[in-house]
Amino acid sequence: QVQLVESGGGSVQPGTSLTLSCTAPGFTLDYYAIGWFRQAPGKEREGVSCISSVRDDNMYYVDSVKGRFTISRDTAKNTVYLQMRNLKPEDTAVYYCATMKVYYNENLCTRTDFYDRWGQGTQVTVSS
């Protein structure tokens, strides 16, 4: 199955910013709700944010990133972004994007079992 591709990770200092990208070679992301997840060493994968398909204009953020992260999509580039500001050491993780296999539902945003296509992840390390 065609997978997603994440990019944009890196090693940064606390308080700085990064923007992650999620693309889909071979199919359009427009009609899928997309979620961003992260997984820190020794921890379970957790949902961070999700965005509805282009038919709606809905976004969701978990409390720990609200006000610091912004999810958006560029349909011309077939890309979904996760702009991360004021990064903290606790944001350190491998970040993944995925397509939701059901219609957008805010209550399902952080449920990994409601996503089917995943990328391989991009590492974000926040350290001084």
PDB file of N, CA and C in Angstrom, residues 5-105:
ATOM      1  N   VAL A   5       5.002  10.165   3.321  1.00  0.00           N
ATOM      2  CA  VAL A   5       6.407  10.512   3.520  1.00  0.00           C
ATOM      3  C   VAL A   5       6.489  11.781   4.360  1.00  0.00           C
ATOM      4  N   GLU A   6       7.128  11.658   5.514  1.00  0.00           N
ATOM      5  CA  GLU A   6       7.342  12.823   6.375  1.00  0.00           C
ATOM      6  C   GLU A   6       8.747  13.375   6.173  1.00  0.00           C
ATOM      7  N   SER A   7       8.882  14.672   6.380  1.00  0.00           N
ATOM      8  CA  SER A   7      10.198  15.308   6.320  1.00  0.00           C
ATOM      9  C   SER A   7      10.188  16.565   7.172  1.00  0.00           C
ATOM     10  N   GLY A   8      11.379  17.120   7.399  1.00  0.00           N
ATOM     11  CA  GLY A   8      11.482  18.379   8.119  1.00  0.00           C
ATOM     12  C   GLY A   8      11.967  18.283   9.550  1.00  0.00           C
ATOM     13  N   GLY A   9      12.175  17.064  10.022  1.00  0.00           N
ATOM     14  CA  GLY A   9      12.655  16.920  11.387  1.00  0.00           C
ATOM     15  C   GLY A   9      14.090  17.390  11.539  1.00  0.00           C
ATOM     16  N   GLY A  10      14.557  17.428  12.768  1.00  0.00           N
ATOM     17  CA  GLY A  10      15.930  17.843  13.013  1.00  0.00           C
ATOM     18  C   GLY A  10      16.194  17.995  14.498  1.00  0.00           C
ATOM     19  N   SER A  11      17.387  18.471  14.801  1.00  0.00           N
ATOM     20  CA  SER A  11      17.790  18.728  16.181  1.00  0.00           C
ATOM     21  C   SER A  11      17.822  20.229  16.397  1.00  0.00           C
ATOM     22  N   VAL A  12      17.048  20.702  17.351  1.00  0.00           N
ATOM     23  CA  VAL A  12      16.933  22.139  17.586  1.00  0.00           C
ATOM     24  C   VAL A  12      17.003  22.428  19.073  1.00  0.00           C
ATOM     25  N   GLN A  13      17.168  23.692  19.383  1.00  0.00           N
ATOM     26  CA  GLN A  13      17.200  24.115  20.779  1.00  0.00           C
ATOM     27  C   GLN A  13      15.800  24.469  21.264  1.00  0.00           C
ATOM     28  N   PRO A  14      15.578  24.390  22.545  1.00  0.00           N
ATOM     29  CA  PRO A  14      14.274  24.786  23.083  1.00  0.00           C
ATOM     30  C   PRO A  14      13.931  26.227  22.694  1.00  0.00           C
ATOM     31  N   GLY A  15      12.655  26.438  22.424  1.00  0.00           N
ATOM     32  CA  GLY A  15      12.188  27.769  22.060  1.00  0.00           C
ATOM     33  C   GLY A  15      12.209  28.063  20.578  1.00  0.00           C
ATOM     34  N   THR A  16      12.799  27.168  19.803  1.00  0.00           N
ATOM     35  CA  THR A  16      12.861  27.386  18.360  1.00  0.00           C
ATOM     36  C   THR A  16      11.703  26.695  17.649  1.00  0.00           C
ATOM     37  N   SER A  17      11.726  26.747  16.323  1.00  0.00           N
ATOM     38  CA  SER A  17      10.605  26.251  15.521  1.00  0.00           C
ATOM     39  C   SER A  17      11.071  25.245  14.480  1.00  0.00           C
ATOM     40  N   LEU A  18      10.152  24.390  14.089  1.00  0.00           N
ATOM     41  CA  LEU A  18      10.344  23.464  12.972  1.00  0.00           C
ATOM     42  C   LEU A  18       9.011  23.307  12.267  1.00  0.00           C
ATOM     43  N   THR A  19       9.077  23.044  10.969  1.00  0.00           N
ATOM     44  CA  THR A  19       7.869  22.723  10.226  1.00  0.00           C
ATOM     45  C   THR A  19       8.050  21.365   9.567  1.00  0.00           C
ATOM     46  N   LEU A  20       7.155  20.451   9.914  1.00  0.00           N
ATOM     47  CA  LEU A  20       7.164  19.120   9.326  1.00  0.00           C
ATOM     48  C   LEU A  20       6.238  19.081   8.124  1.00  0.00           C
ATOM     49  N   SER A  21       6.604  18.257   7.150  1.00  0.00           N
ATOM     50  CA  SER A  21       5.787  18.087   5.944  1.00  0.00           C
ATOM     51  C   SER A  21       5.394  16.627   5.796  1.00  0.00           C
ATOM     52  N   CYS A  22       4.210  16.436   5.245  1.00  0.00           N
ATOM     53  CA  CYS A  22       3.687  15.100   4.979  1.00  0.00           C
ATOM     54  C   CYS A  22       3.167  15.082   3.559  1.00  0.00           C
ATOM     55  N   THR A  23       3.759  14.243   2.726  1.00  0.00           N
ATOM     56  CA  THR A  23       3.329  14.144   1.341  1.00  0.00           C
ATOM     57  C   THR A  23       2.897  12.712   1.027  1.00  0.00           C
ATOM     58  N   ALA A  24       2.238  12.554  -0.120  1.00  0.00           N
ATOM     59  CA  ALA A  24       1.715  11.248  -0.510  1.00  0.00           C
ATOM     60  C   ALA A  24       2.022  10.982  -1.978  1.00  0.00           C
ATOM     61  N   PRO A  25       3.138  10.373  -2.255  1.00  0.00           N
ATOM     62  CA  PRO A  25       3.459  10.048  -3.647  1.00  0.00           C
ATOM     63  C   PRO A  25       2.427   9.099  -4.231  1.00  0.00           C
ATOM     64  N   GLY A  26       1.759   9.510  -5.292  1.00  0.00           N
ATOM     65  CA  GLY A  26       0.864   8.590  -5.970  1.00  0.00           C
ATOM     66  C   GLY A  26      -0.611   8.746  -5.664  1.00  0.00           C
ATOM     67  N   PHE A  27      -0.978   9.521  -4.648  1.00  0.00           N
ATOM     68  CA  PHE A  27      -2.403   9.761  -4.410  1.00  0.00           C
ATOM     69  C   PHE A  27      -2.562  11.122  -3.737  1.00  0.00           C
ATOM     70  N   THR A  28      -3.768  11.664  -3.844  1.00  0.00           N
ATOM     71  CA  THR A  28      -4.009  12.983  -3.301  1.00  0.00           C
ATOM     72  C   THR A  28      -4.479  12.906  -1.853  1.00  0.00           C
ATOM     73  N   LEU A  29      -3.972  13.833  -1.060  1.00  0.00           N
ATOM     74  CA  LEU A  29      -4.364  13.896   0.347  1.00  0.00           C
ATOM     75  C   LEU A  29      -5.647  14.692   0.558  1.00  0.00           C
ATOM     76  N   ASP A  30      -6.123  15.350  -0.494  1.00  0.00           N
ATOM     77  CA  ASP A  30      -7.225  16.305  -0.339  1.00  0.00           C
ATOM     78  C   ASP A  30      -8.450  15.706   0.355  1.00  0.00           C
ATOM     79  N   TYR A  31      -8.770  14.462   0.040  1.00  0.00           N
ATOM     80  CA  TYR A  31     -10.043  13.904   0.501  1.00  0.00           C
ATOM     81  C   TYR A  31      -9.903  13.060   1.761  1.00  0.00           C
ATOM     82  N   TYR A  32      -8.743  13.183   2.405  1.00  0.00           N
ATOM     83  CA  TYR A  32      -8.515  12.450   3.636  1.00  0.00           C
ATOM     84  C   TYR A  32      -8.322  13.414   4.799  1.00  0.00           C
ATOM     85  N   ALA A  33      -8.875  13.040   5.931  1.00  0.00           N
ATOM     86  CA  ALA A  33      -8.435  13.696   7.156  1.00  0.00           C
ATOM     87  C   ALA A  33      -7.052  13.149   7.489  1.00  0.00           C
ATOM     88  N   ILE A  34      -6.173  14.023   7.934  1.00  0.00           N
ATOM     89  CA  ILE A  34      -4.786  13.655   8.200  1.00  0.00           C
ATOM     90  C   ILE A  34      -4.456  13.920   9.659  1.00  0.00           C
ATOM     91  N   GLY A  35      -3.773  12.998  10.248  1.00  0.00           N
ATOM     92  CA  GLY A  35      -3.350  13.168  11.637  1.00  0.00           C
ATOM     93  C   GLY A  35      -1.838  13.171  11.765  1.00  0.00           C
ATOM     94  N   TRP A  36      -1.359  13.911  12.746  1.00  0.00           N
ATOM     95  CA  TRP A  36       0.058  13.870  13.124  1.00  0.00           C
ATOM     96  C   TRP A  36       0.154  13.196  14.494  1.00  0.00           C
ATOM     97  N   PHE A  37       1.079  12.279  14.594  1.00  0.00           N
ATOM     98  CA  PHE A  37       1.324  11.557  15.831  1.00  0.00           C
ATOM     99  C   PHE A  37       2.802  11.675  16.178  1.00  0.00           C
ATOM    100  N   ARG A  38       3.127  11.328  17.405  1.00  0.00           N
ATOM    101  CA  ARG A  38       4.538  11.279  17.788  1.00  0.00           C
ATOM    102  C   ARG A  38       4.744  10.148  18.771  1.00  0.00           C
ATOM    103  N   GLN A  39       5.983   9.656  18.758  1.00  0.00           N
ATOM    104  CA  GLN A  39       6.332   8.565  19.662  1.00  0.00           C
ATOM    105  C   GLN A  39       7.721   8.802  20.224  1.00  0.00           C
ATOM    106  N   ALA A  40       7.759   8.991  21.522  1.00  0.00           N
ATOM    107  CA  ALA A  40       9.029   9.167  22.223  1.00  0.00           C
ATOM    108  C   ALA A  40       9.553   7.796  22.648  1.00  0.00           C
ATOM    109  N   PRO A  41      10.849   7.668  22.868  1.00  0.00           N
ATOM    110  CA  PRO A  41      11.411   6.381  23.273  1.00  0.00           C
ATOM    111  C   PRO A  41      10.742   5.838  24.516  1.00  0.00           C
ATOM    112  N   GLY A  42      10.313   4.593  24.450  1.00  0.00           N
ATOM    113  CA  GLY A  42       9.698   3.953  25.596  1.00  0.00           C
ATOM    114  C   GLY A  42       8.267   4.338  25.859  1.00  0.00           C
ATOM    115  N   LYS A  43       7.693   5.144  24.975  1.00  0.00           N
ATOM    116  CA  LYS A  43       6.307   5.586  25.161  1.00  0.00           C
ATOM    117  C   LYS A  43       5.441   5.147  23.989  1.00  0.00           C
ATOM    118  N   GLU A  44       4.148   5.151  24.227  1.00  0.00           N
ATOM    119  CA  GLU A  44       3.210   4.813  23.171  1.00  0.00           C
ATOM    120  C   GLU A  44       3.084   5.975  22.190  1.00  0.00           C
ATOM    121  N   ARG A  45       2.672   5.629  20.987  1.00  0.00           N
ATOM    122  CA  ARG A  45       2.430   6.661  19.994  1.00  0.00           C
ATOM    123  C   ARG A  45       1.211   7.473  20.417  1.00  0.00           C
ATOM    124  N   GLU A  46       1.346   8.796  20.354  1.00  0.00           N
ATOM    125  CA  GLU A  46       0.249   9.665  20.784  1.00  0.00           C
ATOM    126  C   GLU A  46      -0.135  10.623  19.673  1.00  0.00           C
ATOM    127  N   GLY A  47      -1.434  10.883  19.577  1.00  0.00           N
ATOM    128  CA  GLY A  47      -1.914  11.841  18.600  1.00  0.00           C
ATOM    129  C   GLY A  47      -1.600  13.255  19.038  1.00  0.00           C
ATOM    130  N   VAL A  48      -1.250  14.096  18.080  1.00  0.00           N
ATOM    131  CA  VAL A  48      -0.873  15.477  18.343  1.00  0.00           C
ATOM    132  C   VAL A  48      -1.893  16.450  17.743  1.00  0.00           C
ATOM    133  N   SER A  49      -2.256  16.194  16.497  1.00  0.00           N
ATOM    134  CA  SER A  49      -3.142  17.117  15.800  1.00  0.00           C
ATOM    135  C   SER A  49      -3.752  16.404  14.611  1.00  0.00           C
ATOM    136  N   CYS A  50      -4.891  16.892  14.149  1.00  0.00           N
ATOM    137  CA  CYS A  50      -5.443  16.361  12.915  1.00  0.00           C
ATOM    138  C   CYS A  50      -6.224  17.454  12.191  1.00  0.00           C
ATOM    139  N   ILE A  51      -6.398  17.258  10.906  1.00  0.00           N
ATOM    140  CA  ILE A  51      -7.089  18.217  10.061  1.00  0.00           C
ATOM    141  C   ILE A  51      -8.068  17.463   9.173  1.00  0.00           C
ATOM    142  N   SER A  52      -9.225  18.041   8.954  1.00  0.00           N
ATOM    143  CA  SER A  52     -10.233  17.397   8.125  1.00  0.00           C
ATOM    144  C   SER A  52      -9.835  17.454   6.654  1.00  0.00           C
ATOM    145  N   SER A  53     -10.615  16.775   5.822  1.00  0.00           N
ATOM    146  CA  SER A  53     -10.385  16.847   4.389  1.00  0.00           C
ATOM    147  C   SER A  53     -10.704  18.252   3.885  1.00  0.00           C
ATOM    148  N   VAL A  54     -10.461  18.491   2.602  1.00  0.00           N
ATOM    149  CA  VAL A  54     -10.690  19.835   2.060  1.00  0.00           C
ATOM    150  C   VAL A  54     -12.158  20.209   2.035  1.00  0.00           C
ATOM    151  N   ARG A  55     -13.041  19.246   2.247  1.00  0.00           N
ATOM    152  CA  ARG A  55     -14.476  19.543   2.238  1.00  0.00           C
ATOM    153  C   ARG A  55     -14.897  20.337   3.468  1.00  0.00           C
ATOM    154  N   ASP A  56     -14.100  20.290   4.501  1.00  0.00           N
ATOM    155  CA  ASP A  56     -14.396  21.012   5.735  1.00  0.00           C
ATOM    156  C   ASP A  56     -13.181  21.829   6.128  1.00  0.00           C
ATOM    157  N   ASP A  57     -13.265  22.469   7.234  1.00  0.00           N
ATOM    158  CA  ASP A  57     -12.153  23.298   7.714  1.00  0.00           C
ATOM    159  C   ASP A  57     -12.027  23.112   9.207  1.00  0.00           C
ATOM    160  N   ASN A  58     -11.751  21.887   9.598  1.00  0.00           N
ATOM    161  CA  ASN A  58     -11.684  21.548  11.009  1.00  0.00           C
ATOM    162  C   ASN A  58     -10.283  21.093  11.384  1.00  0.00           C
ATOM    163  N   MET A  59      -9.869  21.505  12.553  1.00  0.00           N
ATOM    164  CA  MET A  59      -8.575  21.106  13.070  1.00  0.00           C
ATOM    165  C   MET A  59      -8.696  20.799  14.552  1.00  0.00           C
ATOM    166  N   TYR A  60      -7.810  19.949  15.011  1.00  0.00           N
ATOM    167  CA  TYR A  60      -7.824  19.553  16.413  1.00  0.00           C
ATOM    168  C   TYR A  60      -6.389  19.496  16.918  1.00  0.00           C
ATOM    169  N   TYR A  61      -6.210  19.895  18.165  1.00  0.00           N
ATOM    170  CA  TYR A  61      -4.901  19.832  18.805  1.00  0.00           C
ATOM    171  C   TYR A  61      -5.045  19.278  20.211  1.00  0.00           C
ATOM    172  N   VAL A  62      -4.106  18.461  20.612  1.00  0.00           N
ATOM    173  CA  VAL A  62      -4.102  18.052  22.009  1.00  0.00           C
ATOM    174  C   VAL A  62      -3.628  19.234  22.850  1.00  0.00           C
ATOM    175  N   ASP A  63      -3.990  19.215  24.108  1.00  0.00           N
ATOM    176  CA  ASP A  63      -3.715  20.361  24.974  1.00  0.00           C
ATOM    177  C   ASP A  63      -2.227  20.693  25.063  1.00  0.00           C
ATOM    178  N   SER A  64      -1.387  19.687  25.023  1.00  0.00           N
ATOM    179  CA  SER A  64       0.046  19.915  25.227  1.00  0.00           C
ATOM    180  C   SER A  64       0.695  20.719  24.098  1.00  0.00           C
ATOM    181  N   VAL A  65       0.021  20.803  22.946  1.00  0.00           N
ATOM    182  CA  VAL A  65       0.607  21.548  21.825  1.00  0.00           C
ATOM    183  C   VAL A  65      -0.258  22.714  21.388  1.00  0.00           C
ATOM    184  N   LYS A  66      -1.411  22.851  21.980  1.00  0.00           N
ATOM    185  CA  LYS A  66      -2.332  23.926  21.603  1.00  0.00           C
ATOM    186  C   LYS A  66      -1.662  25.281  21.802  1.00  0.00           C
ATOM    187  N   GLY A  67      -1.766  26.113  20.786  1.00  0.00           N
ATOM    188  CA  GLY A  67      -1.138  27.426  20.858  1.00  0.00           C
ATOM    189  C   GLY A  67       0.300  27.449  20.380  1.00  0.00           C
ATOM    190  N   ARG A  68       0.912  26.289  20.224  1.00  0.00           N
ATOM    191  CA  ARG A  68       2.303  26.210  19.746  1.00  0.00           C
ATOM    192  C   ARG A  68       2.402  25.554  18.375  1.00  0.00           C
ATOM    193  N   PHE A  69       1.529  24.587  18.097  1.00  0.00           N
ATOM    194  CA  PHE A  69       1.566  23.858  16.830  1.00  0.00           C
ATOM    195  C   PHE A  69       0.395  24.298  15.961  1.00  0.00           C
ATOM    196  N   THR A  70       0.628  24.318  14.660  1.00  0.00           N
ATOM    197  CA  THR A  70      -0.414  24.639  13.695  1.00  0.00           C
ATOM    198  C   THR A  70      -0.382  23.621  12.569  1.00  0.00           C
ATOM    199  N   ILE A  71      -1.535  23.016  12.312  1.00  0.00           N
ATOM    200  CA  ILE A  71      -1.640  22.068  11.201  1.00  0.00           C
ATOM    201  C   ILE A  71      -2.299  22.770  10.020  1.00  0.00           C
ATOM    202  N   SER A  72      -1.831  22.480   8.825  1.00  0.00           N
ATOM    203  CA  SER A  72      -2.398  23.115   7.634  1.00  0.00           C
ATOM    204  C   SER A  72      -2.129  22.220   6.438  1.00  0.00           C
ATOM    205  N   ARG A  73      -2.784  22.538   5.324  1.00  0.00           N
ATOM    206  CA  ARG A  73      -2.519  21.771   4.100  1.00  0.00           C
ATOM    207  C   ARG A  73      -2.376  22.710   2.931  1.00  0.00           C
ATOM    208  N   ASP A  74      -1.574  22.284   1.987  1.00  0.00           N
ATOM    209  CA  ASP A  74      -1.397  22.995   0.718  1.00  0.00           C
ATOM    210  C   ASP A  74      -1.826  22.027  -0.368  1.00  0.00           C
ATOM    211  N   THR A  75      -3.000  22.245  -0.928  1.00  0.00           N
ATOM    212  CA  THR A  75      -3.524  21.295  -1.901  1.00  0.00           C
ATOM    213  C   THR A  75      -2.696  21.289  -3.182  1.00  0.00           C
ATOM    214  N   ALA A  76      -2.151  22.425  -3.549  1.00  0.00           N
ATOM    215  CA  ALA A  76      -1.347  22.487  -4.772  1.00  0.00           C
ATOM    216  C   ALA A  76      -0.084  21.633  -4.652  1.00  0.00           C
ATOM    217  N   LYS A  77       0.432  21.535  -3.444  1.00  0.00           N
ATOM    218  CA  LYS A  77       1.645  20.752  -3.213  1.00  0.00           C
ATOM    219  C   LYS A  77       1.337  19.361  -2.655  1.00  0.00           C
ATOM    220  N   ASN A  78       0.040  19.076  -2.471  1.00  0.00           N
ATOM    221  CA  ASN A  78      -0.359  17.780  -1.915  1.00  0.00           C
ATOM    222  C   ASN A  78       0.397  17.479  -0.627  1.00  0.00           C
ATOM    223  N   THR A  79       0.408  18.457   0.246  1.00  0.00           N
ATOM    224  CA  THR A  79       1.212  18.376   1.461  1.00  0.00           C
ATOM    225  C   THR A  79       0.413  18.878   2.659  1.00  0.00           C
ATOM    226  N   VAL A  80       0.585  18.194   3.758  1.00  0.00           N
ATOM    227  CA  VAL A  80       0.047  18.648   5.040  1.00  0.00           C
ATOM    228  C   VAL A  80       1.240  19.000   5.925  1.00  0.00           C
ATOM    229  N   TYR A  81       1.147  20.148   6.587  1.00  0.00           N
ATOM    230  CA  TYR A  81       2.236  20.645   7.410  1.00  0.00           C
ATOM    231  C   TYR A  81       1.879  20.608   8.891  1.00  0.00           C
ATOM    232  N   LEU A  82       2.909  20.512   9.687  1.00  0.00           N
ATOM    233  CA  LEU A  82       2.773  20.712  11.120  1.00  0.00           C
ATOM    234  C   LEU A  82       3.834  21.727  11.519  1.00  0.00           C
ATOM    235  N   GLN A  83       3.383  22.961  11.725  1.00  0.00           N
ATOM    236  CA  GLN A  83       4.304  24.007  12.145  1.00  0.00           C
ATOM    237  C   GLN A  83       4.410  23.968  13.664  1.00  0.00           C
ATOM    238  N   MET A  84       5.624  23.847  14.150  1.00  0.00           N
ATOM    239  CA  MET A  84       5.845  23.696  15.585  1.00  0.00           C
ATOM    240  C   MET A  84       6.683  24.867  16.073  1.00  0.00           C
ATOM    241  N   ARG A  85       6.145  25.602  17.031  1.00  0.00           N
ATOM    242  CA  ARG A  85       6.842  26.763  17.583  1.00  0.00           C
ATOM    243  C   ARG A  85       7.117  26.539  19.055  1.00  0.00           C
ATOM    244  N   ASN A  86       8.039  27.329  19.575  1.00  0.00           N
ATOM    245  CA  ASN A  86       8.375  27.257  21.004  1.00  0.00           C
ATOM    246  C   ASN A  86       8.553  25.807  21.447  1.00  0.00           C
ATOM    247  N   LEU A  87       9.381  25.105  20.724  1.00  0.00           N
ATOM    248  CA  LEU A  87       9.579  23.689  21.020  1.00  0.00           C
ATOM    249  C   LEU A  87      10.190  23.469  22.394  1.00  0.00           C
ATOM    250  N   LYS A  88       9.779  22.380  23.006  1.00  0.00           N
ATOM    251  CA  LYS A  88      10.228  22.015  24.345  1.00  0.00           C
ATOM    252  C   LYS A  88      10.912  20.655  24.291  1.00  0.00           C
ATOM    253  N   PRO A  89      11.755  20.354  25.251  1.00  0.00           N
ATOM    254  CA  PRO A  89      12.408  19.035  25.264  1.00  0.00           C
ATOM    255  C   PRO A  89      11.401  17.896  25.242  1.00  0.00           C
ATOM    256  N   GLU A  90      10.258  18.093  25.845  1.00  0.00           N
ATOM    257  CA  GLU A  90       9.240  17.030  25.864  1.00  0.00           C
ATOM    258  C   GLU A  90       8.572  16.818  24.514  1.00  0.00           C
ATOM    259  N   ASP A  91       8.864  17.656  23.540  1.00  0.00           N
ATOM    260  CA  ASP A  91       8.377  17.450  22.180  1.00  0.00           C
ATOM    261  C   ASP A  91       9.268  16.477  21.408  1.00  0.00           C
ATOM    262  N   THR A  92      10.369  16.087  21.995  1.00  0.00           N
ATOM    263  CA  THR A  92      11.285  15.157  21.335  1.00  0.00           C
ATOM    264  C   THR A  92      10.604  13.823  21.080  1.00  0.00           C
ATOM    265  N   ALA A  93      10.607  13.409  19.817  1.00  0.00           N
ATOM    266  CA  ALA A  93       9.931  12.169  19.422  1.00  0.00           C
ATOM    267  C   ALA A  93      10.132  11.955  17.925  1.00  0.00           C
ATOM    268  N   VAL A  94       9.744  10.788  17.476  1.00  0.00           N
ATOM    269  CA  VAL A  94       9.579  10.555  16.041  1.00  0.00           C
ATOM    270  C   VAL A  94       8.150  10.955  15.695  1.00  0.00           C
ATOM    271  N   TYR A  95       8.015  11.786  14.686  1.00  0.00           N
ATOM    272  CA  TYR A  95       6.708  12.295  14.278  1.00  0.00           C
ATOM    273  C   TYR A  95       6.236  11.578  13.019  1.00  0.00           C
ATOM    274  N   TYR A  96       4.979  11.166  13.049  1.00  0.00           N
ATOM    275  CA  TYR A  96       4.379  10.434  11.946  1.00  0.00           C
ATOM    276  C   TYR A  96       3.110  11.141  11.469  1.00  0.00           C
ATOM    277  N   CYS A  97       2.828  11.023  10.179  1.00  0.00           N
ATOM    278  CA  CYS A  97       1.529  11.446   9.675  1.00  0.00           C
ATOM    279  C   CYS A  97       0.798  10.206   9.164  1.00  0.00           C
ATOM    280  N   ALA A  98      -0.534  10.323   9.100  1.00  0.00           N
ATOM    281  CA  ALA A  98      -1.341   9.179   8.696  1.00  0.00           C
ATOM    282  C   ALA A  98      -2.670   9.664   8.136  1.00  0.00           C
ATOM    283  N   THR A  99      -3.280   8.838   7.305  1.00  0.00           N
ATOM    284  CA  THR A  99      -4.590   9.142   6.757  1.00  0.00           C
ATOM    285  C   THR A  99      -5.663   8.488   7.614  1.00  0.00           C
ATOM    286  N   MET A 100      -6.691   9.267   7.937  1.00  0.00           N
ATOM    287  CA  MET A 100      -7.792   8.723   8.715  1.00  0.00           C
ATOM    288  C   MET A 100      -8.665   7.887   7.793  1.00  0.00           C
ATOM    289  N   LYS A 101      -9.074   6.699   8.231  1.00  0.00           N
ATOM    290  CA  LYS A 101      -9.844   5.804   7.372  1.00  0.00           C
ATOM    291  C   LYS A 101     -11.334   5.986   7.527  1.00  0.00           C
ATOM    292  N   VAL A 102     -11.745   6.951   8.316  1.00  0.00           N
ATOM    293  CA  VAL A 102     -13.157   7.297   8.424  1.00  0.00           C
ATOM    294  C   VAL A 102     -13.288   8.800   8.191  1.00  0.00           C
ATOM    295  N   TYR A 103     -14.516   9.255   8.091  1.00  0.00           N
ATOM    296  CA  TYR A 103     -14.739  10.689   7.952  1.00  0.00           C
ATOM    297  C   TYR A 103     -14.237  11.392   9.201  1.00  0.00           C
ATOM    298  N   TYR A 104     -13.742  12.634   9.023  1.00  0.00           N
ATOM    299  CA  TYR A 104     -13.158  13.386  10.136  1.00  0.00           C
ATOM    300  C   TYR A 104     -14.090  13.381  11.346  1.00  0.00           C
ATOM    301  N   ASN A 105     -13.499  13.063  12.469  1.00  0.00           N
ATOM    302  CA  ASN A 105     -14.229  13.079  13.723  1.00  0.00           C
ATOM    303  C   ASN A 105     -13.225  13.476  14.788  1.00  0.00           C
TER     304      ASN A 105
END
